[in-house]
Coordinates of C-alpha atoms in Angstrom, one line a residue:
A1 CA 116.6 184.9 -57.2
A2 CA 117.2 186.8 -54.1
V3 CA 115.0 184.4 -52.1
R4 CA 116.8 181.4 -53.4
A5 CA 120.2 182.9 -52.7
R6 CA 119.0 183.6 -49.1
R7 CA 117.6 180.1 -48.6
A8 CA 121.0 178.8 -49.8
H9 CA 122.9 180.9 -47.3
V10 CA 120.6 179.8 -44.5
S11 CA 121.1 176.1 -45.5
A12 CA 124.7 176.6 -45.6
A13 CA 124.8 178.3 -42.1
R14 CA 122.6 175.5 -40.7
A15 CA 125.1 172.9 -42.0
A16 CA 128.0 174.7 -40.6
L17 CA 126.4 175.0 -37.0
P18 CA 127.7 171.7 -35.7
A19 CA 131.3 172.6 -36.6
A20 CA 130.8 176.2 -35.3
T21 CA 129.9 175.0 -31.9
R22 CA 133.3 173.1 -31.7
D23 CA 135.3 175.9 -33.4
P24 CA 134.6 179.4 -32.0
A25 CA 136.4 180.9 -35.1
S26 CA 133.7 179.4 -37.3
L27 CA 130.9 181.4 -35.8
P28 CA 129.2 184.0 -38.1
L29 CA 130.2 186.9 -35.9
A30 CA 133.9 185.6 -35.6
K31 CA 134.1 185.2 -39.4
L32 CA 132.6 188.7 -40.0
M33 CA 135.1 190.3 -37.7
S34 CA 137.9 188.5 -39.4
T35 CA 136.7 189.8 -42.8
H36 CA 136.7 193.4 -41.1
D37 CA 140.2 192.9 -39.8
A38 CA 141.4 191.6 -43.3
V39 CA 140.2 194.8 -45.0
T40 CA 141.7 197.0 -42.4
A41 CA 145.1 195.2 -42.7
Q42 CA 145.1 195.6 -46.6
W43 CA 144.5 199.4 -46.1
M44 CA 147.2 199.6 -43.5
Q45 CA 149.7 198.3 -46.0
Y46 CA 149.2 201.4 -47.9
E47 CA 149.7 203.4 -44.7
T48 CA 152.8 201.8 -43.3
D49 CA 154.8 200.6 -46.4
P50 CA 157.0 203.5 -47.6
A51 CA 157.0 202.2 -51.2
K52 CA 153.3 202.0 -51.4
L53 CA 152.8 205.2 -49.6
I54 CA 154.8 206.9 -52.5
A55 CA 153.3 204.9 -55.3
F56 CA 149.7 205.4 -54.1
P57 CA 149.4 208.6 -52.3
T58 CA 145.6 208.8 -52.9
M59 CA 145.1 205.9 -50.6
S60 CA 145.8 208.2 -47.7
D61 CA 144.3 211.3 -49.2
G62 CA 140.8 212.1 -47.8
R63 CA 140.2 214.6 -50.4
V64 CA 139.8 211.9 -53.1
P65 CA 136.1 210.9 -53.3
L66 CA 136.6 207.2 -53.3
T67 CA 139.1 207.3 -50.5
A68 CA 136.8 209.6 -48.4
A69 CA 133.8 207.1 -48.9
F70 CA 136.1 204.2 -47.7
L71 CA 137.2 206.2 -44.6
A72 CA 133.6 207.0 -43.8
D73 CA 132.7 203.3 -44.2
A74 CA 135.5 202.4 -42.0
R75 CA 134.3 204.7 -39.2
G76 CA 130.8 203.3 -39.5
A77 CA 131.9 199.7 -39.4
Q78 CA 134.2 200.4 -36.5
E79 CA 131.3 202.0 -34.5
L80 CA 129.1 198.9 -35.0
R81 CA 131.8 196.4 -34.3
P82 CA 131.2 194.5 -31.0
A83 CA 134.0 194.1 -28.4
T84 CA 134.6 190.4 -28.8
A85 CA 133.3 187.5 -31.1
Q86 CA 131.4 186.2 -28.1
S87 CA 129.4 189.3 -27.6
R88 CA 125.7 188.9 -27.7
M89 CA 124.0 190.8 -30.5
T90 CA 120.5 191.0 -31.7
T91 CA 119.6 190.2 -35.2
A92 CA 119.2 193.9 -36.2
Q93 CA 122.6 194.7 -34.7
F94 CA 124.3 191.8 -36.5
S95 CA 122.6 192.6 -39.8
A96 CA 123.7 196.3 -39.4
Y97 CA 127.3 195.3 -38.7
R98 CA 127.4 192.7 -41.5
D99 CA 126.0 195.4 -44.0
A100 CA 128.7 197.8 -42.8
V101 CA 131.5 195.4 -43.4
H102 CA 130.3 194.6 -46.8
R103 CA 130.1 198.3 -47.7
L104 CA 133.6 198.7 -46.2
Q105 CA 135.0 195.9 -48.5
V106 CA 133.3 197.2 -51.6
A107 CA 134.5 200.8 -50.9
F108 CA 138.0 199.6 -50.3
D109 CA 138.1 197.7 -53.5
A110 CA 136.9 200.7 -55.4
A111 CA 139.4 203.1 -53.7
E112 CA 142.3 200.6 -54.4
A113 CA 141.4 200.2 -58.0
D114 CA 141.2 204.0 -58.4
A115 CA 144.6 204.4 -56.7
W116 CA 146.2 201.9 -59.1
R117 CA 144.7 203.7 -62.1
R118 CA 146.1 207.0 -60.9
A119 CA 149.5 205.5 -60.3
R120 CA 149.6 203.9 -63.7
T121 CA 148.9 207.4 -65.2
A122 CA 151.6 208.9 -63.1
G123 CA 154.0 206.1 -63.8
T124 CA 154.5 205.1 -60.1
A125 CA 152.7 201.8 -60.2
P126 CA 154.6 198.5 -60.3
A127 CA 154.6 196.4 -63.4
G128 CA 152.1 193.6 -63.7
P129 CA 148.4 193.3 -63.2
G130 CA 146.7 195.0 -60.2
P131 CA 143.3 195.5 -58.7
D132 CA 142.4 197.9 -61.5
A133 CA 142.7 195.1 -64.1
P134 CA 139.5 194.4 -65.9
G135 CA 138.0 191.0 -65.6
T136 CA 139.6 190.1 -62.2
P137 CA 137.7 187.4 -60.6
H138 CA 137.6 189.2 -57.3
W139 CA 135.7 192.0 -58.9
T140 CA 133.2 189.5 -60.4
V141 CA 132.5 188.1 -56.9
V142 CA 132.1 191.7 -55.5
A143 CA 129.8 192.7 -58.2
Q144 CA 127.6 189.6 -57.8
T145 CA 127.4 190.1 -54.1
L146 CA 126.5 193.7 -54.6
T147 CA 123.7 192.8 -57.1
D148 CA 122.3 190.2 -54.8
T149 CA 122.2 192.7 -52.0
L150 CA 120.5 195.3 -54.1
L151 CA 117.9 192.8 -55.2
A152 CA 117.2 191.7 -51.8
R153 CA 116.8 195.3 -50.5
S154 CA 114.5 196.1 -53.5
A155 CA 112.3 193.1 -52.6
E156 CA 112.1 194.1 -49.0
A157 CA 111.2 197.7 -50.0
L158 CA 108.5 196.4 -52.3
A159 CA 107.2 194.2 -49.5
R160 CA 107.0 197.0 -47.2
A161 CA 105.4 199.2 -49.6
A162 CA 102.8 196.6 -50.4
G163 CA 102.0 196.1 -46.7
Q164 CA 101.6 199.9 -46.1
S165 CA 99.2 200.1 -49.1
R166 CA 97.1 197.4 -47.7
A167 CA 97.2 198.7 -44.0
T168 CA 96.4 202.3 -45.1
P169 CA 92.7 203.0 -45.7
P170 CA 91.8 205.1 -48.8
S171 CA 91.5 208.8 -47.9
A172 CA 88.8 211.1 -49.2
A173 CA 91.1 212.8 -51.5
D174 CA 91.8 209.3 -53.2
E175 CA 88.1 208.7 -53.8
P176 CA 86.7 209.7 -57.2
A177 CA 84.6 212.8 -57.4
P178 CA 80.9 212.3 -57.8
R179 CA 79.7 212.8 -61.2
A180 CA 77.6 215.9 -62.0
A181 CA 74.0 215.2 -62.5
E182 CA 73.4 214.9 -66.2
K183 CA 70.8 217.4 -67.7
T184 CA 67.8 215.7 -69.1
E185 CA 65.7 217.2 -71.7
P186 CA 62.1 217.6 -71.0
S187 CA 60.1 214.7 -72.4
A188 CA 57.5 215.4 -75.2
P189 CA 53.9 215.6 -74.2
P190 CA 51.9 212.4 -74.6
A191 CA 50.3 212.0 -78.0
E192 CA 46.5 212.5 -78.1
P193 CA 44.5 209.4 -78.9
Q194 CA 43.5 209.3 -82.5
T195 CA 39.9 208.3 -83.6
P196 CA 40.1 205.3 -85.7
P197 CA 38.9 206.0 -89.4
K198 CA 35.3 205.2 -90.4
S199 CA 34.8 202.2 -92.3
R200 CA 33.6 202.5 -96.0
D201 CA 30.4 200.4 -95.2
T202 CA 29.2 202.9 -92.6
P203 CA 26.7 205.5 -94.2
I204 CA 27.5 209.1 -93.7
W205 CA 23.7 210.3 -94.0
P206 CA 20.6 208.9 -92.5
I207 CA 18.7 206.3 -94.5
P208 CA 14.9 206.9 -94.8
R209 CA 12.5 204.2 -93.5
R210 CA 10.4 202.4 -95.9
G211 CA 6.9 203.5 -96.4
G212 CA 7.6 207.2 -95.5
S213 CA 7.8 210.1 -97.8
G214 CA 11.1 210.5 -99.3
T215 CA 12.8 213.6 -100.5

């Protein structure tokens, strides 16, 4: 499933290449930076809006575990962010930045939902559904994306482990210990040859000759 999903993403990216060459904003790096900016703008609303700052104080409190995780992911994504959308990046650098932005988005959604749950408990949340509502389509998309990422990483880890097992020769400790020599009982001495029994027609005393004196 992970391989099919990746092939579909590659096919979609190839189909979008002609349009991306005409529109720089359609380039993968530019779209990724736009997603990064959108998440940052969503969080800044909780920092600059006085009403949200009062209703959702945990979005600015680094002592809350989910908020602390979001802030840590925000610093990590900012460190990997290139200067411009036209900056040259290697495949490894782009993959690291893409994963960082994905973690940032997931962490923000989790922190925002937790802040809304706390606000509803405290009675400061506005009426109506919010990010904490179960069954929100956005959460379904995030969960599916997270599942695909975990499956892809698991497949890569299994492939690396299989490659290492084939490349590493077996050590002496992995070889089975030689079996101890089995004790064999001394064989019985060979049986002595037995004399065949005499036939009944064979006389057991000498027969006297004819013409001689008998006893």
